Coordinates of C-alpha atoms in Angstrom, one line a residue:
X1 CA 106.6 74.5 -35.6
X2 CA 108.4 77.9 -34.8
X3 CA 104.6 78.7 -33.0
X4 CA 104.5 75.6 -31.3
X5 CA 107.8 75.8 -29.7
X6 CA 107.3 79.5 -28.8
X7 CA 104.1 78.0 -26.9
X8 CA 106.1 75.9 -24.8
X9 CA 108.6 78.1 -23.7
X10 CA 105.6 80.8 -22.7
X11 CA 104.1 77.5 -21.1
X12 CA 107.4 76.5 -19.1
X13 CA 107.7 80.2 -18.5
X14 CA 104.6 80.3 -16.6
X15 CA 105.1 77.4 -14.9
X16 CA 108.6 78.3 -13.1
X17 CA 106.7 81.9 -12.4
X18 CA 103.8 79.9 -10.5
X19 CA 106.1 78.0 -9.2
X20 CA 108.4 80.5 -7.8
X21 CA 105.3 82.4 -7.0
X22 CA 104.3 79.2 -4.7
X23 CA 107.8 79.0 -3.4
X24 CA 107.7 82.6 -2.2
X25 CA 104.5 82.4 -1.1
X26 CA 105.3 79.4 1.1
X27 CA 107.9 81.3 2.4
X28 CA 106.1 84.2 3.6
X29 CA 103.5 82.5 5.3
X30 CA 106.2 79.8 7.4
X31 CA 108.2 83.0 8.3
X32 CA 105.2 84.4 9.6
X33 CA 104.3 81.6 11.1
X34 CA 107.3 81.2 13.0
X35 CA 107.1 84.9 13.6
X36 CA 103.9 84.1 15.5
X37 CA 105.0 81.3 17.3
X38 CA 108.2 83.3 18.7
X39 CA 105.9 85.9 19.4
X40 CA 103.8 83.5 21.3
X41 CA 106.7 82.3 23.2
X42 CA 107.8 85.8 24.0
X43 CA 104.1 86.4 25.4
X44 CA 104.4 82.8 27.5
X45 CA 107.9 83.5 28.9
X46 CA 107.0 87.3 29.9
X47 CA 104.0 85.4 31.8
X48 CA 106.1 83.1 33.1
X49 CA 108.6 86.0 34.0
X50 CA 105.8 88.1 35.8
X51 CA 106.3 88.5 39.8
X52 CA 103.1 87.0 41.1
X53 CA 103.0 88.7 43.9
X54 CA 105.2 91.9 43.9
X55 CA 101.9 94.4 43.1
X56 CA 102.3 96.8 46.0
X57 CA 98.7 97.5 45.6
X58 CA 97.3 93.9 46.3
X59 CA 100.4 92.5 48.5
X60 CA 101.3 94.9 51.7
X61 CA 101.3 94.7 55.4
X62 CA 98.7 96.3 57.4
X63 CA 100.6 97.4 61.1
X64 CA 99.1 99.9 63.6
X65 CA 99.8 104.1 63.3
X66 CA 101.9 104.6 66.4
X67 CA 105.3 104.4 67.7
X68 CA 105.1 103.7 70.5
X69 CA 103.7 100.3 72.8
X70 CA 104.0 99.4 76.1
X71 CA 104.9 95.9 77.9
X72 CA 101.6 93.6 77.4
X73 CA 99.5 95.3 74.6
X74 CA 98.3 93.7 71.6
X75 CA 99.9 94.3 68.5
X76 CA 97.8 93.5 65.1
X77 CA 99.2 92.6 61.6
X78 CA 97.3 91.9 58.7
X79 CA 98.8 90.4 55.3
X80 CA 97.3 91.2 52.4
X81 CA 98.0 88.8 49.3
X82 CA 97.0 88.5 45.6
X83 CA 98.0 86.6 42.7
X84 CA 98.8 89.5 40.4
X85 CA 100.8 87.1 38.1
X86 CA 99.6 86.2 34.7
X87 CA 99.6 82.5 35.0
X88 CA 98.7 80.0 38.4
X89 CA 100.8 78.9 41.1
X90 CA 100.9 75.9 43.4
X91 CA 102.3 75.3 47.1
X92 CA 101.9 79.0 47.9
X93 CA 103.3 79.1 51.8
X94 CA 103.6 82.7 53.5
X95 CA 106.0 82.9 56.4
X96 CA 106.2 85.9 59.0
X97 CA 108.5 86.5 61.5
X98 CA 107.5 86.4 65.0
X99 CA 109.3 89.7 66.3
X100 CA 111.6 89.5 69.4
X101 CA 110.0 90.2 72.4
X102 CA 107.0 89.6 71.4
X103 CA 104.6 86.5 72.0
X104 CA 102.5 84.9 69.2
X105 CA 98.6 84.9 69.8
X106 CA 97.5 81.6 68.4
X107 CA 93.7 81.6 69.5
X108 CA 92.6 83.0 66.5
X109 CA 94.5 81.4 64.0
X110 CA 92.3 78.3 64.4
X111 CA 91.1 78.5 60.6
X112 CA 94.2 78.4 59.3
X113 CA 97.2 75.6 58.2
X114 CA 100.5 76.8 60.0
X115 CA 102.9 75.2 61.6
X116 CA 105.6 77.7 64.1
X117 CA 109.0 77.9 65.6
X118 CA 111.0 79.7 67.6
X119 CA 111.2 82.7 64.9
X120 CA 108.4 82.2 62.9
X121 CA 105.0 81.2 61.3
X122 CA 104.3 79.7 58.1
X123 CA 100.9 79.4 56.8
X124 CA 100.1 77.0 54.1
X125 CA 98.1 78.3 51.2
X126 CA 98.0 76.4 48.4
X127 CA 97.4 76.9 44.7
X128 CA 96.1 80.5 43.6
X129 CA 94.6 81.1 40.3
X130 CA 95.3 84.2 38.7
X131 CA 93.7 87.3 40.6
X132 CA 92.9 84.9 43.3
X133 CA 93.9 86.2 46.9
X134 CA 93.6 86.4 50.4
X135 CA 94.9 87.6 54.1
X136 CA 95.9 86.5 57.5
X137 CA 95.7 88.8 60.7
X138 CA 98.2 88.1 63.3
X139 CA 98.3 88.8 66.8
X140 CA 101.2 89.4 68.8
X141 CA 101.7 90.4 72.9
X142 CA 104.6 92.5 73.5
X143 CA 106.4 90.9 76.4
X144 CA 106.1 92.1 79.9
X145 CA 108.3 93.2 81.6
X146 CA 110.8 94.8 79.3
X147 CA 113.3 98.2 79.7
X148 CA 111.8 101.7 78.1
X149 CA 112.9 102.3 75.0
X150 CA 113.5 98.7 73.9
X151 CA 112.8 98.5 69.3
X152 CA 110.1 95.9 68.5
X153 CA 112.0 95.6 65.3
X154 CA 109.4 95.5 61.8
X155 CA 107.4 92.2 60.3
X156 CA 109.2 90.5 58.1
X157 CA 106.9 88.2 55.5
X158 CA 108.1 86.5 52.6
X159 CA 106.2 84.4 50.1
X160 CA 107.2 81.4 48.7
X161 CA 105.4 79.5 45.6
X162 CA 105.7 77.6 42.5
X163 CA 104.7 77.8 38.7
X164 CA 105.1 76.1 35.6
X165 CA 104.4 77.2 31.9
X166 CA 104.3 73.8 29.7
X167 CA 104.1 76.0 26.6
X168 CA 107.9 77.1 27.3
X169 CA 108.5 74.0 29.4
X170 CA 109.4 76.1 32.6
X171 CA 108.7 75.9 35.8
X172 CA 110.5 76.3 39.0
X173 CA 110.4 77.8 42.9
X174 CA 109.9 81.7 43.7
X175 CA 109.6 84.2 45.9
X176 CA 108.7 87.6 47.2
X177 CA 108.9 89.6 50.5
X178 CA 106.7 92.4 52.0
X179 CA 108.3 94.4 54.5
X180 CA 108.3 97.6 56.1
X181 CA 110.8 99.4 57.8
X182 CA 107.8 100.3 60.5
X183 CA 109.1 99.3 63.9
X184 CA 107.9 99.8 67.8
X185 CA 109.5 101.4 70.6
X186 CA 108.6 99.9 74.1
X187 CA 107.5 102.6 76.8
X188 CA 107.7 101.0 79.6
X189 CA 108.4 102.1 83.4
X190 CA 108.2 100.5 87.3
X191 CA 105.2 101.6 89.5
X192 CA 105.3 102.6 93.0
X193 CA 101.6 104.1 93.8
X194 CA 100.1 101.2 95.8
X195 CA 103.6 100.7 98.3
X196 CA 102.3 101.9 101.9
X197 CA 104.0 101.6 104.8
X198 CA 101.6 101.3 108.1
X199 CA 101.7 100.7 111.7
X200 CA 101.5 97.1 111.9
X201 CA 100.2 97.1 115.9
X202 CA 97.9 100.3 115.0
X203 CA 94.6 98.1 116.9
X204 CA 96.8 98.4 120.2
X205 CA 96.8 102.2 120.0
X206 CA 93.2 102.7 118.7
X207 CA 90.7 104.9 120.3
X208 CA 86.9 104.4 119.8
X209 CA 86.6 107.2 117.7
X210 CA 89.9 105.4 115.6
X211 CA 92.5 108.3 116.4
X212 CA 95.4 106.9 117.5
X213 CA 97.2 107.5 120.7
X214 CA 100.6 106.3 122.2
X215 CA 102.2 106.9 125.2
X216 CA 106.0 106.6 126.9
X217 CA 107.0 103.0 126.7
X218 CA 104.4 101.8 124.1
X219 CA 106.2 100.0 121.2
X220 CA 105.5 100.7 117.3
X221 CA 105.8 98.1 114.7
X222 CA 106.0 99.4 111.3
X223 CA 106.0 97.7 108.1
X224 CA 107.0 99.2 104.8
X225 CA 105.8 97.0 101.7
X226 CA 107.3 98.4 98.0
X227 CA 105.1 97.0 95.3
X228 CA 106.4 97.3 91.3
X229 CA 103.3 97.2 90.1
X230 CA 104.7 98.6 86.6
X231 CA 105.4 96.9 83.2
X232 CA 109.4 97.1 83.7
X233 CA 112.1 95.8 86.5
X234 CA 113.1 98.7 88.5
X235 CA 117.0 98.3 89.4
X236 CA 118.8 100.5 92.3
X237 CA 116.0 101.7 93.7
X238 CA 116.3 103.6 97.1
X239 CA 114.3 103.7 100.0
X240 CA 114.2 106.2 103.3
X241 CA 111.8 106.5 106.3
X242 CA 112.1 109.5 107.3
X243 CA 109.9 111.4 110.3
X244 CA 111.1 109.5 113.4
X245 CA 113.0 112.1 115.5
X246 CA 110.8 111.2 118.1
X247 CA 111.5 107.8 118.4
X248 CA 113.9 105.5 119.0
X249 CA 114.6 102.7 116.8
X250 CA 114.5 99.1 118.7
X251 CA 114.8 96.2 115.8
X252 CA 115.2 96.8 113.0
X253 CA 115.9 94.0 109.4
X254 CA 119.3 94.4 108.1
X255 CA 118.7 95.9 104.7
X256 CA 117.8 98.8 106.8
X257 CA 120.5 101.1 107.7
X258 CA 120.0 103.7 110.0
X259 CA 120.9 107.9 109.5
X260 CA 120.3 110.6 110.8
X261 CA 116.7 110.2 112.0
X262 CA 116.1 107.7 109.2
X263 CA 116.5 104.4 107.7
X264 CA 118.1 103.5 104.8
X265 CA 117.4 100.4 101.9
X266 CA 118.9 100.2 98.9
X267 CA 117.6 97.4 96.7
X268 CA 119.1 96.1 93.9
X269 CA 116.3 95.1 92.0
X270 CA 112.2 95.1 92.3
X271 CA 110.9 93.0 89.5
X272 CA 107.6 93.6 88.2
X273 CA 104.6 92.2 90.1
X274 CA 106.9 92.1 93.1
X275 CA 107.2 93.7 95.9
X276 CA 110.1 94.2 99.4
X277 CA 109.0 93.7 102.8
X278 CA 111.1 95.9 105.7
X279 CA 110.1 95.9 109.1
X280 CA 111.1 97.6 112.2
X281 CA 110.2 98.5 115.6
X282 CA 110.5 101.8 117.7
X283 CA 109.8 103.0 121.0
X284 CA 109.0 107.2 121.9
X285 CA 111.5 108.9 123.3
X286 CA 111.4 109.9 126.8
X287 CA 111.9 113.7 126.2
X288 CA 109.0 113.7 123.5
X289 CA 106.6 116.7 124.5
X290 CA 102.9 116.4 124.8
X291 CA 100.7 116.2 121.8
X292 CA 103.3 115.4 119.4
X293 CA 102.4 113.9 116.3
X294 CA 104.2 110.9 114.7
X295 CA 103.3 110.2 111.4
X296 CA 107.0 108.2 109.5
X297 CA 106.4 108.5 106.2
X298 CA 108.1 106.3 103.4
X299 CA 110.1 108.1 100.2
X300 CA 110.8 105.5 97.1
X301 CA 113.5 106.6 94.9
X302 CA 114.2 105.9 91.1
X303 CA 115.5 107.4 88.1
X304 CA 115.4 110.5 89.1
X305 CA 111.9 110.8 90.7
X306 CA 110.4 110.3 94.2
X307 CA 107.2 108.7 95.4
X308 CA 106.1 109.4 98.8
X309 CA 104.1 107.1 100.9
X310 CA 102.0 108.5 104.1
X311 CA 101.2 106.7 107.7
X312 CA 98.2 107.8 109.6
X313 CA 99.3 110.5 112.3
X314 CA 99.9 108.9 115.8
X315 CA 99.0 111.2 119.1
X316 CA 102.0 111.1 121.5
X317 CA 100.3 111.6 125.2
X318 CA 102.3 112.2 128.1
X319 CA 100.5 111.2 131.6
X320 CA 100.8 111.4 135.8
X321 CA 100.5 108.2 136.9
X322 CA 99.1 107.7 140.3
X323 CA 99.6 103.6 140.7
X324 CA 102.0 104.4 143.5
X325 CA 99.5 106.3 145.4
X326 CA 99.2 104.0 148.7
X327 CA 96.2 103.7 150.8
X328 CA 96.2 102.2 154.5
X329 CA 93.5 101.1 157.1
X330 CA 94.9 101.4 160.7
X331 CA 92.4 99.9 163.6
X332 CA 92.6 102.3 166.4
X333 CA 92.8 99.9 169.0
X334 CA 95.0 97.6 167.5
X335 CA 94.2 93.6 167.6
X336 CA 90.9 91.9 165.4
X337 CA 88.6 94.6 164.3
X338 CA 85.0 94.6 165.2
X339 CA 81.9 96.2 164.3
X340 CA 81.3 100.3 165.8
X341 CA 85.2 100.3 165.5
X342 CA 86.8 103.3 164.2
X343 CA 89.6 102.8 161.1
X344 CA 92.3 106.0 160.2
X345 CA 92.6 105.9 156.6
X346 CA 95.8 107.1 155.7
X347 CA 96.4 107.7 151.6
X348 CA 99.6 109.5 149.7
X349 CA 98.9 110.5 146.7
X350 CA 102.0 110.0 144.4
X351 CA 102.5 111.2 140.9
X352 CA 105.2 109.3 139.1
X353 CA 104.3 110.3 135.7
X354 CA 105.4 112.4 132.3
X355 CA 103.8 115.3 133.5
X356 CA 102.3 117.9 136.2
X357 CA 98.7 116.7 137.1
X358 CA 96.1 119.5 137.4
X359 CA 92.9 119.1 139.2
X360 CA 92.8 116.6 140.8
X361 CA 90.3 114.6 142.2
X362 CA 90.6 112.0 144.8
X363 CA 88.1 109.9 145.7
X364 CA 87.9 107.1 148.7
X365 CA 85.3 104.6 148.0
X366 CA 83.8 102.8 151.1
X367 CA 82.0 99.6 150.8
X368 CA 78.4 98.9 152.6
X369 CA 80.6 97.5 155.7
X370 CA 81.9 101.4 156.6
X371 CA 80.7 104.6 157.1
X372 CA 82.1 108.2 157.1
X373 CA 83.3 109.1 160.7
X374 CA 85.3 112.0 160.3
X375 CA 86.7 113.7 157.6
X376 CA 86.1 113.4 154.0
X377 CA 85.9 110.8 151.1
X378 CA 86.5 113.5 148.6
X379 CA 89.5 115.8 148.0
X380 CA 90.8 118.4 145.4
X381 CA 94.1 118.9 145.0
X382 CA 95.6 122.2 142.8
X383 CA 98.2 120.0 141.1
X384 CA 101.4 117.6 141.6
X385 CA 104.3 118.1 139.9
X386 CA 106.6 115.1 138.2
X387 CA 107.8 113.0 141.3
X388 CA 105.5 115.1 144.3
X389 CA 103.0 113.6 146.6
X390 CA 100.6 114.6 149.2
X391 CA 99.1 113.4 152.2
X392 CA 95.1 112.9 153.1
X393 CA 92.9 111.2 156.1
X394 CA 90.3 110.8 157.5
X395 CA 88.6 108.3 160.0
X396 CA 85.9 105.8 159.0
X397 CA 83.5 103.7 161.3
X398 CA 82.7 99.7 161.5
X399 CA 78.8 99.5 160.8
X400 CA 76.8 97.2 163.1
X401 CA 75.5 94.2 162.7
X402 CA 78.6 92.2 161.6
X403 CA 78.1 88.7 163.0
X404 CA 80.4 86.8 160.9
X405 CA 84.0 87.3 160.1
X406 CA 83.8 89.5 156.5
X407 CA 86.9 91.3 155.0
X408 CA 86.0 94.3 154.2
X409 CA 87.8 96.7 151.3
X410 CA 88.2 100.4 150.3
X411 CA 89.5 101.7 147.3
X412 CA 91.2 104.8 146.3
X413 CA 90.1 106.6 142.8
X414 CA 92.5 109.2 141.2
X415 CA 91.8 111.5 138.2
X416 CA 93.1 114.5 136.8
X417 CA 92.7 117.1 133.8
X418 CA 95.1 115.0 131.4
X419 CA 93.6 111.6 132.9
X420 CA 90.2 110.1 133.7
X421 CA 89.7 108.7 137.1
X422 CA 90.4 105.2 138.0
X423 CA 91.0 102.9 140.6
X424 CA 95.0 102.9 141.5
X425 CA 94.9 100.9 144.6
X426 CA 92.8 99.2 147.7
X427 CA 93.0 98.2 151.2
X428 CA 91.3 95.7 153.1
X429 CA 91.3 94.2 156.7
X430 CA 89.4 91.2 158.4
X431 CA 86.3 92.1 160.7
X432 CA 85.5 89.9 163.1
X433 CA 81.7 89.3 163.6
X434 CA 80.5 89.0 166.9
X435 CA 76.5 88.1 167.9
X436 CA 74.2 90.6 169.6
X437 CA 73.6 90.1 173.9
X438 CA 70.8 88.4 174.5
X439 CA 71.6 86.9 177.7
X440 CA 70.9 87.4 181.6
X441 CA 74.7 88.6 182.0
X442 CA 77.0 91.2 180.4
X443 CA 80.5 90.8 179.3
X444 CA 83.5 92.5 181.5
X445 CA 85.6 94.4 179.7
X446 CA 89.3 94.3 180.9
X447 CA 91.6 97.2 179.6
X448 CA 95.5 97.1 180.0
X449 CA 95.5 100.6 178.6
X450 CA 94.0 103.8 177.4
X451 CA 96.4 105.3 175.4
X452 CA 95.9 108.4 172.8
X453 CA 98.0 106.4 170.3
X454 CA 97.5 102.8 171.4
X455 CA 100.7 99.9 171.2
X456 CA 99.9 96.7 172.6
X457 CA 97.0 94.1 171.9
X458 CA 94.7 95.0 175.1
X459 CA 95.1 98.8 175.0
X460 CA 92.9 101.3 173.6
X461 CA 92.9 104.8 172.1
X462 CA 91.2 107.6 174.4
X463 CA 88.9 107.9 171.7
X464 CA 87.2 104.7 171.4
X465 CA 87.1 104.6 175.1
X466 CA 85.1 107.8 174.9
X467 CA 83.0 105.7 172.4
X468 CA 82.6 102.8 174.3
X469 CA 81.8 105.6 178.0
X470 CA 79.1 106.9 175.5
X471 CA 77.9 103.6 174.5
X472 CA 77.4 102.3 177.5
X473 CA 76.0 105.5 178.9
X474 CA 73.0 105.1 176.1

């Protein structure tokens, strides 16, 4: 009895020790159970707390290595992305900012979903698995013109996206920016190299061999054009045309003021691709010596520095003039004039000009209805001096054979050492043609008078009665 009831107390015994053995058991493997699951939750939140995109490696800006740019150029951007999260995310959208002064390039964004405004461009991505990634190049043209030393201020690019983690029942809406503080300064300045300023009537004053040559009382128009041909406004620019002292200014616009031997324009503002027009007209001066050269020239002034612009170099002649040389044919027996008449040619030569002519040469030029009588058709003449004039003549006969009435005219060529010969005047008188006899009488001749230097209609000079004696006589 004592055995049996020992049995079932080392029976019981057992049974509470297997039982507490279970019991402990159990315990240790829920608490490590729970132990993993907490762990596992740990491991999902810290996925779910990663930045998907903050790996400097995989997400950065790509910018050109300068400093500087200038009004116009190209500048290129490239945005490097990667999903270097540990779990996915949805509605990924990266936004730049379009930088001030600067223009957007949107011909080669055609394979891409964006949408713009004023400031920026978003692009829509989409969901990115984890490692997945991607980039966008942008293009932007720096605005033109703009002031030197303007900041093109750094890209800014953030990243917005979403991500849930059922496991931890999370989710929610993220961000991240790339940025650098990498920013641009304009170089940028106005450009003056293709202004000219030009003699705007230069085909009036052109030789054949194209040298140009003026002469007292000829007028010049010039015209001075300032182009900005530059990537920036120029403001307060000054202009002078300078290298007139020899002439004397006629019209002139009103921007242009005049100075001492030059003109004056002060503009406010050239923009860029512009230009200013000035015109003005001059005449030479009267005391201008011989040979001068005129050449105005144009200086541009800005900032500081000076850009001169050239005219071709003008020849200032000074002349004798002989267009008030006068020649005269004087019948010697006064009334009409018929042919084997004798004519005094009487001729002043006159010089009115800028300067003393020196050797000259006279010439008297007789048409087929005259003849040298007595005297000469050529002269030479030392010189004439500003406002002299000398006298020349010489007698010239009425060739035969005249039978109708025919106006005959001579003409008087001058030319000098400082001027070709031309033609500066004429004469001319009506010569009555008369018929040869060929009758069975002859015509009487009355005569009022024979007089050396004949007056009246019906007398005539000794001379030409000597002529007629001696015609007759043969």
């Amino acid at each position: 009895m004592n055995e049996r009831r020992s049995g079932n107390r080392k029976l019981i015994k057992g049974l509470v020790i297997s039982f507490c053995s279970i019991l402990i058991i159990t315990a240790i493997v829920f608490g490590v159970l729970k132990l993993i699951e907490h762990k596992r939750i740990l491991e999902e939140e810290s996925k779910y707390a990663v930045s998907n995109f903050r790996d400097s490696s995989f997400n950065y800006l790509e910018f050109p290595d300068r400093e500087k740019v200038i009004p116009g150029q190209i500048i290129n951007y490239k945005i490097f992305y990667r999903n270097t999260g540990q779990i996915k995310v949805e509605n990924t959208e990266v936004t730049a900012s379009i930088p001030e002064h600067c223009a957007l390039i949107e011909n080669n964004l055609k394979n891409y979903d964006y949408k713009t405004d004023e400031s920026s461009i978003t692009f829509k991505i989409g969901d990115l698995d984890i490692s997945e990634s991607g980039s966008i190049i942008l293009n932007f043209k720096v605005d033109s013109p703009l002031d030197n030393g303007l900041e093109i201020k750094p890209l800014q690019v953030e990243i917005e996206y979403f991500k849930e983690n059922n496991m931890i029942n999370k989710s929610g809406d993220f961000k991240n920016f790339l940025s650098s503080d990498h920013s641009f300064i304009v170089e940028a300045s106005p450009d003056f190299n293709n202004s000219y300023i030009k003699l705007a009537n230069e085909e009036d004053f052109k030789n054949i061999d194209g040298t140009l040559e003026v002469f007292p009382g000829d007028i010049l128009s010039y015209e001075a054009v300032i182009y900005n041909d530059g990537n920036m406004n120029a403001e307060d620019t000054v202009i002078t045309i300078e290298g007139i002292e020899d002439l004397t200014v006629l019209e002139s616009q009103e921007e242009l003021e005049p100075g001492d031997n030059n003109l004056t324009a002060r503009i406010p503002i050239i923009e860029a691709g512009k230009s200013s027009s000035y015109y003005f007209k001059a005449g030479i001066k009267t005391d201008i010596e011989n040979n001068s050269k005129i050449a105005p020239l144009m200086k541009i002034y800005y900032n500081g520095e000076e850009t001169v612009k050239n005219t071709e170099e003008i020849t200032a002649r000074l002349l004798p003039v002989f267009k008030s040389s006068t020649l005269g044919l004087i019948d010697q027996n006064g009334g009409d004039t018929y042919a084997g008449e004798l004519l005094k040619v009487e001729i002043t030569i006159a010089n009115t000009g800028d300067i003393t002519a020196n050797n000259i040469d006279v010439n008297l030029i007789l048409p087929g209805l005259f003849s040298l009588y007595e005297g000469s058709l050529y002269w030479k003449l030392d010189s004439l001096d500003i406002g002299e004039s000398a006298r020349l003549d010489a007698i010239i006969k009425v060739n035969d054979g005249i039978t109708q009435d025919t106006r005959g005219a001579c003409q008087l060529a001058v030319g000098s050492d400082e001027l070709d010969s031309q033609v500066v005047t004429s004469s001319s008188l009506l010569i009555t043609g008369s018929r040869p006899f060929t009758r069975n009488y002859i015509p009487i001749v009355a005569l009022h008078g024979i007089e050396p230097l004949p007056q009246g209609r019906y007398e005539i000079s000794t001379g030409a009665f000597e002529f007629l004696l001696s015609t007759l006589k043969n």
